[in-house]
mmCIF file of C-alpha atoms and ligand atoms in Angstrom:
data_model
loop_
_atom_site.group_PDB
_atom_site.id
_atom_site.type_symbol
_atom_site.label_atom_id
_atom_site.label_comp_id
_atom_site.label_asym_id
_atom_site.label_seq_id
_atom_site.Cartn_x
_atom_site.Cartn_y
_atom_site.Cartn_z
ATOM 1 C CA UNK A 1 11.992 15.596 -0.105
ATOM 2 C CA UNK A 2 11.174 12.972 -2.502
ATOM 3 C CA UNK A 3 8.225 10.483 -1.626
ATOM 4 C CA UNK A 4 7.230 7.589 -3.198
ATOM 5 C CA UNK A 5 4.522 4.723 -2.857
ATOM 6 C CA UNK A 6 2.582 1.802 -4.733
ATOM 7 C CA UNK A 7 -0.636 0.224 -3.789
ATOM 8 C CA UNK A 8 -1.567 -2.785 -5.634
ATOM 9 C CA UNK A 9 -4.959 -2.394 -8.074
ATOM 10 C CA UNK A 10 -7.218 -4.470 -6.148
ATOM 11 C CA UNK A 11 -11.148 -4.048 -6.786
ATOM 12 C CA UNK A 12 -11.789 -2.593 -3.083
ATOM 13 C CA UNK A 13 -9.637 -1.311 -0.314
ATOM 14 C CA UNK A 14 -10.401 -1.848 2.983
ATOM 15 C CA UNK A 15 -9.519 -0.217 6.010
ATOM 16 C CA UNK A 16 -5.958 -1.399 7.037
ATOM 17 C CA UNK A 17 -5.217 -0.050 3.836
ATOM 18 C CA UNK A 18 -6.766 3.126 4.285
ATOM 19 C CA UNK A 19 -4.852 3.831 7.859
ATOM 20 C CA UNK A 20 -1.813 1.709 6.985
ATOM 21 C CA UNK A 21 -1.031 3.523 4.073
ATOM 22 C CA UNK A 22 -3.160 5.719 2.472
ATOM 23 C CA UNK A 23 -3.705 8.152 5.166
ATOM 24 C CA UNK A 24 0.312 8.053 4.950
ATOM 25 C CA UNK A 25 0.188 9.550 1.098
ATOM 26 C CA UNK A 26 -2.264 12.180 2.025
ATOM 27 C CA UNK A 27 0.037 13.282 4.365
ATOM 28 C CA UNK A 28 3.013 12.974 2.001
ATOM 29 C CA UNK A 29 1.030 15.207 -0.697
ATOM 30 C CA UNK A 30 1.525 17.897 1.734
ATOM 31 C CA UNK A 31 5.579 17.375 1.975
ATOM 32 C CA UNK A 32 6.727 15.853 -0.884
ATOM 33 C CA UNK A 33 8.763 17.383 -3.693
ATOM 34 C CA UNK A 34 7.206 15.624 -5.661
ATOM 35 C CA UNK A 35 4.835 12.723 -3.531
ATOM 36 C CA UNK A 36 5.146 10.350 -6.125
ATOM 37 C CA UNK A 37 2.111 7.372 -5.961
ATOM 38 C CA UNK A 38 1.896 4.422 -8.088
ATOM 39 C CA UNK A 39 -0.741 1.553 -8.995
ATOM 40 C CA UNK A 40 1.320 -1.236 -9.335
ATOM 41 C CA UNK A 41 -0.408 -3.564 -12.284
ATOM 42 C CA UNK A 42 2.639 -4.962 -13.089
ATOM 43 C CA UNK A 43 3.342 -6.367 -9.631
ATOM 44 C CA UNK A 44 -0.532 -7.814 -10.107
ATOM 45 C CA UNK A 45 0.299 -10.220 -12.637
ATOM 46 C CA UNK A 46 2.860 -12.117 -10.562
ATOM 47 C CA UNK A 47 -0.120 -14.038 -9.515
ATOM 48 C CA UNK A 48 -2.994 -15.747 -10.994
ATOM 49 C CA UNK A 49 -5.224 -12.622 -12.559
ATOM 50 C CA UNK A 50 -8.111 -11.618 -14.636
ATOM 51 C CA UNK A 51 -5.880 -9.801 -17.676
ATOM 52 C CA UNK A 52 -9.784 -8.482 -18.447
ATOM 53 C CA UNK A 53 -10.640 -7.268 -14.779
ATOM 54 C CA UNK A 54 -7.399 -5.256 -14.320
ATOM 55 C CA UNK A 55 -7.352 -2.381 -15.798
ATOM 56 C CA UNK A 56 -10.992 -1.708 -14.498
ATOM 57 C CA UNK A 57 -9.708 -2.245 -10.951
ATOM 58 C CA UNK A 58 -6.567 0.004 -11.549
ATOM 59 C CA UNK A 59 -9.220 2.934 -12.488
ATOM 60 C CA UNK A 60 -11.068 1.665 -8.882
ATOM 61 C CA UNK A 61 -8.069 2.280 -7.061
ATOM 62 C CA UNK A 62 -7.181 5.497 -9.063
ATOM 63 C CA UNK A 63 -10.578 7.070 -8.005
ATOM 64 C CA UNK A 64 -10.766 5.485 -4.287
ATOM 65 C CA UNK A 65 -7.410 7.188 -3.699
ATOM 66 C CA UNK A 66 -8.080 10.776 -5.334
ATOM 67 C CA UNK A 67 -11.952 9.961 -3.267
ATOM 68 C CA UNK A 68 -9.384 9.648 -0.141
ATOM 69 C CA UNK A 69 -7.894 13.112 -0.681
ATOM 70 C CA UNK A 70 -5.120 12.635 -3.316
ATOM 71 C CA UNK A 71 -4.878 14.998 -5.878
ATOM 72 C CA UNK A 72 -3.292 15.105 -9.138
ATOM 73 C CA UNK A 73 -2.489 18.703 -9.353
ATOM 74 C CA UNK A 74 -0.683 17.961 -5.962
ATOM 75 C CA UNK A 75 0.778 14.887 -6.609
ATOM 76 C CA UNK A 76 2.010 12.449 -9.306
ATOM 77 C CA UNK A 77 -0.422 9.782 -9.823
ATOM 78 C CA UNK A 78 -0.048 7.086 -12.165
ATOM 79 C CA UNK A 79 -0.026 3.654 -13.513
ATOM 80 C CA UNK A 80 3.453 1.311 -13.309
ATOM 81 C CA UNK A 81 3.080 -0.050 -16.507
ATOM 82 C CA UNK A 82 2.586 3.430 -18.364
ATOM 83 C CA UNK A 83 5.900 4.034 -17.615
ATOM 84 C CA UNK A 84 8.078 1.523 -19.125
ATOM 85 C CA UNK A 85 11.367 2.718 -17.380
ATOM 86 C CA UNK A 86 10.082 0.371 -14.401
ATOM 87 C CA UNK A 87 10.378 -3.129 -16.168
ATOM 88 C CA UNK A 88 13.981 -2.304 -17.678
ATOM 89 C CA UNK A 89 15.249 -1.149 -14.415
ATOM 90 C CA UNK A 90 14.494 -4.537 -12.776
ATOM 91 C CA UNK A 91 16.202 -6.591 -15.384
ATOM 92 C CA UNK A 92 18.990 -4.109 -14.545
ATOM 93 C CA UNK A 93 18.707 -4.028 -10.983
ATOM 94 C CA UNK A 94 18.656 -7.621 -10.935
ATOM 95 C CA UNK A 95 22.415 -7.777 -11.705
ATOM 96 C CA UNK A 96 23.171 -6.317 -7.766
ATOM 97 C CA UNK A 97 20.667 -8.243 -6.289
ATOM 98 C CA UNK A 98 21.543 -11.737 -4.873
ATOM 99 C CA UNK A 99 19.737 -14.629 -5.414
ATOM 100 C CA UNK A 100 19.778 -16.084 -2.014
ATOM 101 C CA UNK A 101 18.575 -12.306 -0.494
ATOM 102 C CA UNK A 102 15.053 -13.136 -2.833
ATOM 103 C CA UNK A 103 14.757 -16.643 -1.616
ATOM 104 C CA UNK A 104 14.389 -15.287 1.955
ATOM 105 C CA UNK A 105 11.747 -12.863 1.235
ATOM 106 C CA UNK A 106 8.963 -13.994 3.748
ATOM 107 C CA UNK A 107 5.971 -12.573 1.123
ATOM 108 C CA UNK A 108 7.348 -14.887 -1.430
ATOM 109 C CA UNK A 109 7.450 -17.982 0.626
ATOM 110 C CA UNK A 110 3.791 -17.241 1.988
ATOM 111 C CA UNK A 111 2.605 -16.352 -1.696
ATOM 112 C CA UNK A 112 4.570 -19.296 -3.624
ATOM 113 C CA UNK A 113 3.102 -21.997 -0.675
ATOM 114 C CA UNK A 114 -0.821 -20.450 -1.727
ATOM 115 C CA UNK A 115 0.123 -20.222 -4.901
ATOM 116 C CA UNK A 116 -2.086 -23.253 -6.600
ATOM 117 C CA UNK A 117 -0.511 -23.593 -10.576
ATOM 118 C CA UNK A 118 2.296 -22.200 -11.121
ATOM 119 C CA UNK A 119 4.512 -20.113 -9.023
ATOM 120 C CA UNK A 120 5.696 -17.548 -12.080
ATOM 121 C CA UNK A 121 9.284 -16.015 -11.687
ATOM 122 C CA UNK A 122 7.696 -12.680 -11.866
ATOM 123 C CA UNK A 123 6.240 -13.332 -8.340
ATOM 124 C CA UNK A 124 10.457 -14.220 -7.194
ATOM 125 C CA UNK A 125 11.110 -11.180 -8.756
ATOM 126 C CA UNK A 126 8.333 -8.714 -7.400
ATOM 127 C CA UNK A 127 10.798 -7.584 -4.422
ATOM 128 C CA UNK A 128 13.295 -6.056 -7.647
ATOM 129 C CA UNK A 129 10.455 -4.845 -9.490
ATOM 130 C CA UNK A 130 9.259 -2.733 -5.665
ATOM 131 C CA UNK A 131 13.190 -2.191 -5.426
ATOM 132 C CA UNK A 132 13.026 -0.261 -9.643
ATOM 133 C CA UNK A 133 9.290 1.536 -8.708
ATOM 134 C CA UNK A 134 11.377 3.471 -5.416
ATOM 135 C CA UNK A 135 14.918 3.973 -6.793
ATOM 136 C CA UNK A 136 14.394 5.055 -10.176
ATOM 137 C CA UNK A 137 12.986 8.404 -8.667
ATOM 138 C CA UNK A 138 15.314 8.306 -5.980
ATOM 139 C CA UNK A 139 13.062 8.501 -3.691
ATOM 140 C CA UNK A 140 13.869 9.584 0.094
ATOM 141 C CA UNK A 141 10.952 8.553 1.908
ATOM 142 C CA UNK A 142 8.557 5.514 1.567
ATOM 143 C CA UNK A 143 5.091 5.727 3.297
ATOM 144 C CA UNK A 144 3.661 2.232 3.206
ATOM 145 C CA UNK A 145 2.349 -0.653 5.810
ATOM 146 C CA UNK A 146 4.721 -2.736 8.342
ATOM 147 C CA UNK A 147 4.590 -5.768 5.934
ATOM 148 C CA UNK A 148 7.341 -4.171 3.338
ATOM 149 C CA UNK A 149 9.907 -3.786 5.976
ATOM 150 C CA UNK A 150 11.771 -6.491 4.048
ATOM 151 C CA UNK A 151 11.026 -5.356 0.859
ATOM 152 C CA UNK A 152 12.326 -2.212 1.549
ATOM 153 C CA UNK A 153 15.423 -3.110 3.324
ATOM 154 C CA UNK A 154 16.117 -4.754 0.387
ATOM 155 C CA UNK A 155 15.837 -1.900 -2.115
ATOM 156 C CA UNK A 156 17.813 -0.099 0.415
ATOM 157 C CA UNK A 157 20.952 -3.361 -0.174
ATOM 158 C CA UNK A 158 20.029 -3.330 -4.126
ATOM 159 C CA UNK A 159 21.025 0.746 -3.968
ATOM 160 C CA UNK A 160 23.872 0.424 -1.925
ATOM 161 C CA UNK A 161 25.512 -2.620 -4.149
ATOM 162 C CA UNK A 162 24.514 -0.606 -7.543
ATOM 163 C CA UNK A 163 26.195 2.482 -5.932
ATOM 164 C CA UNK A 164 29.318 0.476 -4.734
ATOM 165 C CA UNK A 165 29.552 -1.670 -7.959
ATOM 166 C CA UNK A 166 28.665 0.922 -10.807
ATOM 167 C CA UNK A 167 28.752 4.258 -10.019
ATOM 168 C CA UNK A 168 26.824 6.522 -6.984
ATOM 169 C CA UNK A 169 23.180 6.691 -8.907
ATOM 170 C CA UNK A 170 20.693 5.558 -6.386
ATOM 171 C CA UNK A 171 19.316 7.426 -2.893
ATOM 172 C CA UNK A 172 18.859 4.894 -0.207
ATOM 173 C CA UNK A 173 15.269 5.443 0.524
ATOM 174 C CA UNK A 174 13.820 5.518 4.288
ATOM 175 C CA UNK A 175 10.667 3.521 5.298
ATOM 176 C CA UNK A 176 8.274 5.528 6.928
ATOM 177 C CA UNK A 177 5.386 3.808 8.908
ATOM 178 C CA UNK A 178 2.310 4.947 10.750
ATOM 179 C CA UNK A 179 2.568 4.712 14.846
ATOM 180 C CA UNK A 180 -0.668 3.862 15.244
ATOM 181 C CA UNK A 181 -2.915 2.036 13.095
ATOM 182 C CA UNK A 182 0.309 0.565 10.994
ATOM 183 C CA UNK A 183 -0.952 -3.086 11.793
ATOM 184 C CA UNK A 184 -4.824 -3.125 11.515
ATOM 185 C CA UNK A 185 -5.778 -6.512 12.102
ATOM 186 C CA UNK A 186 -9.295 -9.398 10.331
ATOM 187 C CA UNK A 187 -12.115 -8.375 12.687
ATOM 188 C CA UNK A 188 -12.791 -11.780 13.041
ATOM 189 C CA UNK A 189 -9.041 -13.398 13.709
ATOM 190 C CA UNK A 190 -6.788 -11.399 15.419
ATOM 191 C CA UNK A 191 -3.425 -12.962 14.498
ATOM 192 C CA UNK A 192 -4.454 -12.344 10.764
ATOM 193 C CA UNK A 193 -3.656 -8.641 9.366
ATOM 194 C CA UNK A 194 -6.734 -7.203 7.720
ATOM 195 C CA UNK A 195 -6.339 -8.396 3.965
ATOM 196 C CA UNK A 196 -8.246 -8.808 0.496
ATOM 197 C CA UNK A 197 -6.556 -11.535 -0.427
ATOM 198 C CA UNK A 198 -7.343 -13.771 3.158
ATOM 199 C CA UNK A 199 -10.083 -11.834 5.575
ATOM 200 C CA UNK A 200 -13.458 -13.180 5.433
ATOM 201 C CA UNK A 201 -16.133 -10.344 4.458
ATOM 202 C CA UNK A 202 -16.662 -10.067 8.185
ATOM 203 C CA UNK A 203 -13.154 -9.684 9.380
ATOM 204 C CA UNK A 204 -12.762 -6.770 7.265
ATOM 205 C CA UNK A 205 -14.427 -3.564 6.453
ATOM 206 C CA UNK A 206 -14.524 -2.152 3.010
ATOM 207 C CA UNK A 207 -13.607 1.788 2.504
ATOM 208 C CA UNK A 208 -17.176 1.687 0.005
ATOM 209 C CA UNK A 209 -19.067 -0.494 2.560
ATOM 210 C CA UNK A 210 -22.706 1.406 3.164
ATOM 211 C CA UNK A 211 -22.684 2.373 7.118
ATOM 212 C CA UNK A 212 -25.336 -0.309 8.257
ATOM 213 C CA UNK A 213 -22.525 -3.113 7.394
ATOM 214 C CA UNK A 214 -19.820 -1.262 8.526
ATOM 215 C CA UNK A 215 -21.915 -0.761 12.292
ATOM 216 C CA UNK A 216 -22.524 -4.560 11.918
ATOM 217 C CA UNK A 217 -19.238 -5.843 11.002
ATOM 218 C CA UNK A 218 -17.775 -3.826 13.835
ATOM 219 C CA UNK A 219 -20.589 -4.902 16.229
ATOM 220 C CA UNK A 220 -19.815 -8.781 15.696
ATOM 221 C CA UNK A 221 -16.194 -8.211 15.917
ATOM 222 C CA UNK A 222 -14.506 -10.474 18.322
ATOM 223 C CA UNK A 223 -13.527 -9.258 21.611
ATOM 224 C CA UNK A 224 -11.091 -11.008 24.137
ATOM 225 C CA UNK A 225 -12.333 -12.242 27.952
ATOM 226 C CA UNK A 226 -12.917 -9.329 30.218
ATOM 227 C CA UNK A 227 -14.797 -6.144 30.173
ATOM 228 C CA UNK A 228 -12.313 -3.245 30.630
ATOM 229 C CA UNK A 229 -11.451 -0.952 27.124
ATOM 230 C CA UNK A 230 -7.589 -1.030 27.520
ATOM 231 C CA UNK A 231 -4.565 -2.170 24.844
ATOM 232 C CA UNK A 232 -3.288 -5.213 25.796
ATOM 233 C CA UNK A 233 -0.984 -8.372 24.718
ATOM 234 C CA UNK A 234 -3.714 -10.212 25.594
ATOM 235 C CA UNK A 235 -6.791 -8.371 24.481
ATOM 236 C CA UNK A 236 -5.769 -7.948 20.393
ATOM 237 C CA UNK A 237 -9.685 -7.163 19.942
ATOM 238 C CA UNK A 238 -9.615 -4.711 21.682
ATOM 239 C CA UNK A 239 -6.646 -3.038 21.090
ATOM 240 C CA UNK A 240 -7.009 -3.436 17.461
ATOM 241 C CA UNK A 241 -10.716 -1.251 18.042
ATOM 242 C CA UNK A 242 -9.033 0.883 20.093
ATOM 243 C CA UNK A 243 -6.248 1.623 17.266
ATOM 244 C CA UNK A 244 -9.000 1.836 14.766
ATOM 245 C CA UNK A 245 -11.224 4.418 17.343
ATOM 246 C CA UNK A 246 -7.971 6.658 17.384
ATOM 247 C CA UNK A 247 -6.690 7.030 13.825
ATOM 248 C CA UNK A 248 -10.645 7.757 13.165
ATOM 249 C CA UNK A 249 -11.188 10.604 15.487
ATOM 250 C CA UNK A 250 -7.340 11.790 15.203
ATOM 251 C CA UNK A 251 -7.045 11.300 18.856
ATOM 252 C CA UNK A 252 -4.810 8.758 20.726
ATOM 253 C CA UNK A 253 -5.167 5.650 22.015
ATOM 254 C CA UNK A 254 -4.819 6.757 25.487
ATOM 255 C CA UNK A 255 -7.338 9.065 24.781
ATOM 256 C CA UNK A 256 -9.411 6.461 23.818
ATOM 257 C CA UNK A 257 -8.914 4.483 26.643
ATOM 258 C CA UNK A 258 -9.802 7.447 28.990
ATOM 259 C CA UNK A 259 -13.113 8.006 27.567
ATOM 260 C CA UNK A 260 -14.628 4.633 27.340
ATOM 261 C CA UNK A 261 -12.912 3.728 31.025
ATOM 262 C CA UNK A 262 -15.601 1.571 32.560
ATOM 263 C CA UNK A 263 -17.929 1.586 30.261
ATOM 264 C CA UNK A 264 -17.680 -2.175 28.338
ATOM 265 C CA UNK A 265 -16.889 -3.574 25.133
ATOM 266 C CA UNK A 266 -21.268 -3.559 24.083
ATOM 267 C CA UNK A 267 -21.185 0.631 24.132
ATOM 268 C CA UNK A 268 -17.578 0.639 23.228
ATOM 269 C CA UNK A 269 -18.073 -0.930 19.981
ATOM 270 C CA UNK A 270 -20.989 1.191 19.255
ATOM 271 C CA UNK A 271 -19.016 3.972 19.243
ATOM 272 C CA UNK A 272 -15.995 2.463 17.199
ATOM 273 C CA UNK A 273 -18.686 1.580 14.104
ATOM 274 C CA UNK A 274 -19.976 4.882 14.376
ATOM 275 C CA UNK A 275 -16.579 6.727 14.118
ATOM 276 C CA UNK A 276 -15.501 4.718 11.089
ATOM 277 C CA UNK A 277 -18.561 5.486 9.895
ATOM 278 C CA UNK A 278 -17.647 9.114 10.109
ATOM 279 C CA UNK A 279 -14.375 8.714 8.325
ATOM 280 C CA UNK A 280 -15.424 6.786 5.544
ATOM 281 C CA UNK A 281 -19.129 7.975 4.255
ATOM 282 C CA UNK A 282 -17.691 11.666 2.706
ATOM 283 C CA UNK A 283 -14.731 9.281 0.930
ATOM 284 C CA UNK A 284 -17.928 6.250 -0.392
ATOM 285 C CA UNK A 285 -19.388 9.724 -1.432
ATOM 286 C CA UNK A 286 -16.987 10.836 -3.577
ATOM 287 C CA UNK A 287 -16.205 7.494 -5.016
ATOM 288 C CA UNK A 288 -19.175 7.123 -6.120
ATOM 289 C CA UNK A 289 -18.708 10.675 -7.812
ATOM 290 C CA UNK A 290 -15.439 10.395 -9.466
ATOM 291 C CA UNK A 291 -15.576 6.639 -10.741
ATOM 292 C CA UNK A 292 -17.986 6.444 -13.370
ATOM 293 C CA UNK A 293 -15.929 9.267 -15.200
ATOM 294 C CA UNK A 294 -13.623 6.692 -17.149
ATOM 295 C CA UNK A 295 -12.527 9.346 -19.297
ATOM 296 C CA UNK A 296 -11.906 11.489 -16.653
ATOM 297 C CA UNK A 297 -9.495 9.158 -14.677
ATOM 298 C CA UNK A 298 -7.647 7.770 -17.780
ATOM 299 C CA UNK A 299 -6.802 11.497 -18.415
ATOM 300 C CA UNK A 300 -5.595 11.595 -14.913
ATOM 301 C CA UNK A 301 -3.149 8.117 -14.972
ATOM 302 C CA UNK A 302 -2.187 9.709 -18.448
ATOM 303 C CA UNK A 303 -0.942 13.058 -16.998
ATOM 304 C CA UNK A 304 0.633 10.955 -14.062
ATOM 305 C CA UNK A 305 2.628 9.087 -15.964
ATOM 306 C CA UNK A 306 3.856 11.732 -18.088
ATOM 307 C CA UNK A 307 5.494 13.480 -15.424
ATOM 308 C CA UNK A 308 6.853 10.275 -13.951
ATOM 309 C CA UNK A 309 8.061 9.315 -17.088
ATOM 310 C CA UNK A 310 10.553 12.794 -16.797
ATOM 311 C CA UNK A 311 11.701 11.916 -13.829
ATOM 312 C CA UNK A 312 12.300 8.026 -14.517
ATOM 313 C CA UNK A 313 14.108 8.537 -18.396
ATOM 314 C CA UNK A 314 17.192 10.987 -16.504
ATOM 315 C CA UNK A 315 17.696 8.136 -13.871
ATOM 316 C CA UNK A 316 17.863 5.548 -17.084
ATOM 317 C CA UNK A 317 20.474 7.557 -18.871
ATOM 318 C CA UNK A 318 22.413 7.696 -15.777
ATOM 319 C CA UNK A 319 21.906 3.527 -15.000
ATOM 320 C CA UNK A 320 22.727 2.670 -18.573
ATOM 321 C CA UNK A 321 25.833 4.982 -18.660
ATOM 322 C CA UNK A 322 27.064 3.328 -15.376
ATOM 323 C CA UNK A 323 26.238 -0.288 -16.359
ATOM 324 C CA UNK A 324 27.746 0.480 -19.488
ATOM 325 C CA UNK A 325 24.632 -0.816 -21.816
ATOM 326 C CA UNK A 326 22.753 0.954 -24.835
ATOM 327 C CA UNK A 327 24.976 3.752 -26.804
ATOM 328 C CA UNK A 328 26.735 6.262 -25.032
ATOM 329 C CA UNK A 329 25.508 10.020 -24.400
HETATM 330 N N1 LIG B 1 4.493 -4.408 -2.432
HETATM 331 C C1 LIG B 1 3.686 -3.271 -2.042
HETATM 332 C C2 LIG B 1 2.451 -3.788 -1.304
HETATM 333 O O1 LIG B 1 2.016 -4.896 -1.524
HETATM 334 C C3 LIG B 1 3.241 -2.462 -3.233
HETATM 335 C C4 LIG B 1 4.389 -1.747 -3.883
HETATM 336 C C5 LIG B 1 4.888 -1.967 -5.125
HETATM 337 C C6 LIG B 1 5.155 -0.701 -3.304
HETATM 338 N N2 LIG B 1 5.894 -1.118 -5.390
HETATM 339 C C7 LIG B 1 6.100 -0.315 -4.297
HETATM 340 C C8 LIG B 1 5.120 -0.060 -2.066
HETATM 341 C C9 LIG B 1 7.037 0.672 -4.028
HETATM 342 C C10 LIG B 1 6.071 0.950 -1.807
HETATM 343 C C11 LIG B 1 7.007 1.299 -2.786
HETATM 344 O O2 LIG B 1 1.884 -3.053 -0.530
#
């Protein structure tokens, strides 16, 4: 069983990304052969970035996810652009991918509308480049949040047209996403998911946020009309601390619901800040731990992407055989 994932190298993840996805890998480490995870810098510069900042945040994200429970002797960890395989694959992929398929990809409509310069062709292309990342380790199972269902149907049409043009290369990979928790939503605006890029500091909570802002955030989250602790269309507070209660203390939401029956949102919200506290202080801990050792992490993305790199260089020499580019054999 092949697995496969990329998380973006952001400065700080939060915690829809820690149950969305990241709780996903740790449970792929366990079953994959090999759990392949990936810190997608290439996919950052399809927007406006800090070329200086970024390889700083990839080592962030490299020690936030190995302070989560990753590890490298376990899994392949590594950076996208250390393995160069990626970028010729897209150009390559791009020849089965239609045109009119990226122009309806709802992340590049909502990106290219924010977008305040320039909208760069990398950012029309980021679906191929996600499409190159899974299928060039022909990858069986994605783990990753409800917002790449397109993406990933996509890679699934970009395999299946390579396969039925060229030759029968590519695995059409399977998106896998959590039950619970795969939608966790701003604290502060309940139709918004919880996000980086668009939360306010108080709609979301940070993975390294110290436990006296992570009680307070969750204590001033807003709550719907009513009193009762139950998941409902029309209580999204709730529900969304309920979801958040449950993936925290591995319990369900029902169980969740059980417990706090009659007892109102004031003590029910207590207990939801002091939960997450729970789950996150041993992972600040060892954050704190693991990231000043540059060296340390470097030599970690370095191994990564050496076994990667194995992996990725057969599939090439099986896509530029079928495409019939480069010299033969
Ligand atoms: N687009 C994904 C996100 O924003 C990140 C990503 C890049 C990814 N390549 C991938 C996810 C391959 C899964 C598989 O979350």
């Amino acid at each position: 069983m092949r697995i496969f994932s990329g998380i973006q190298p952001t400065g700080r993840k939060h915690v829809g990304n820690y149950i969305g996805a990241i709780r996903g890998y740790l449970e792929g480490q366990e079953r994959g052969d090999p759990a392949i995870y990936c810190i997608v810098d290439l996919h950052a510069t399809s927007v406006a970035y800090d070329p200086k900042a970024l390889p700083r945040y990839v080592l962030d994200t490299t020690a936030m996810l190995m302070a989560a429970g990753l590890d490298p002797d376990r899994c392949i960890l590594f950076r996208q652009s250390d393995v160069r395989e990626h970028s010729e694959l897209t150009w390559l992929l791009s020849s089965v991918t239609a045109y009119g398929d990226l122009q309806r990809m709802h992340q590049f409509k909502d990106k290219s509308e924010r977008e305040q310069e320039l909208v760069r062709t990398s950012l029309f292309l980021y679906p191929v480049l996600q499409a190159a990342d899974i299928l060039i380790y022909k990858t069986d199972e994605v783990p990753v949040g409800d917002d790449q269902r397109q993406h990933l149907e996509l890679a699934r049409e970009i395999a299946r047209r390579f396969n039925s043009t060229y030759a029968e290369v590519f695995v059409e990979p399977r998106h896998v996403i959590p039950d619970v928790g795969a939608r966790v939503m701003d604290l502060q605006d309940h139709v918004a998911k919880m996000s980086t890029t668009y939360s306010s500091d108080s709609g979301l909570v940070y993975i390294d946020d110290p436990p006296d802002a992570v009680r307070r955030k969750v204590k001033r989250a807003q709550t719907d009309s009513g009193t009762e602790v139950v998941r409902a269309p029309e209580k999204p507070g709730i529900t969304n601390l309920i979801e958040i209660m449950a993936v925290s203390r591995g319990v369900e939401p029902e169980d969740v619901e059980r417990e706090f029956d009659g007892q109102g949102y004031g003590a029910f919200k207590e207990a939801v800040g002091e939960a997450l506290v729970e789950l996150l202080a041993p992972v600040r801990g060892r954050y704190e731990e693991l990231r000043p050792d540059e060296d340390a992490l470097r030599e970690t993305l370095r191994g990564g992407a050496e076994r990667a790199r194995t992996i990725a260089a057969g599939t090439m020499t099986e896509v530029r055989a079928a495409m019939g580019v480069g010299e033969l054999g």
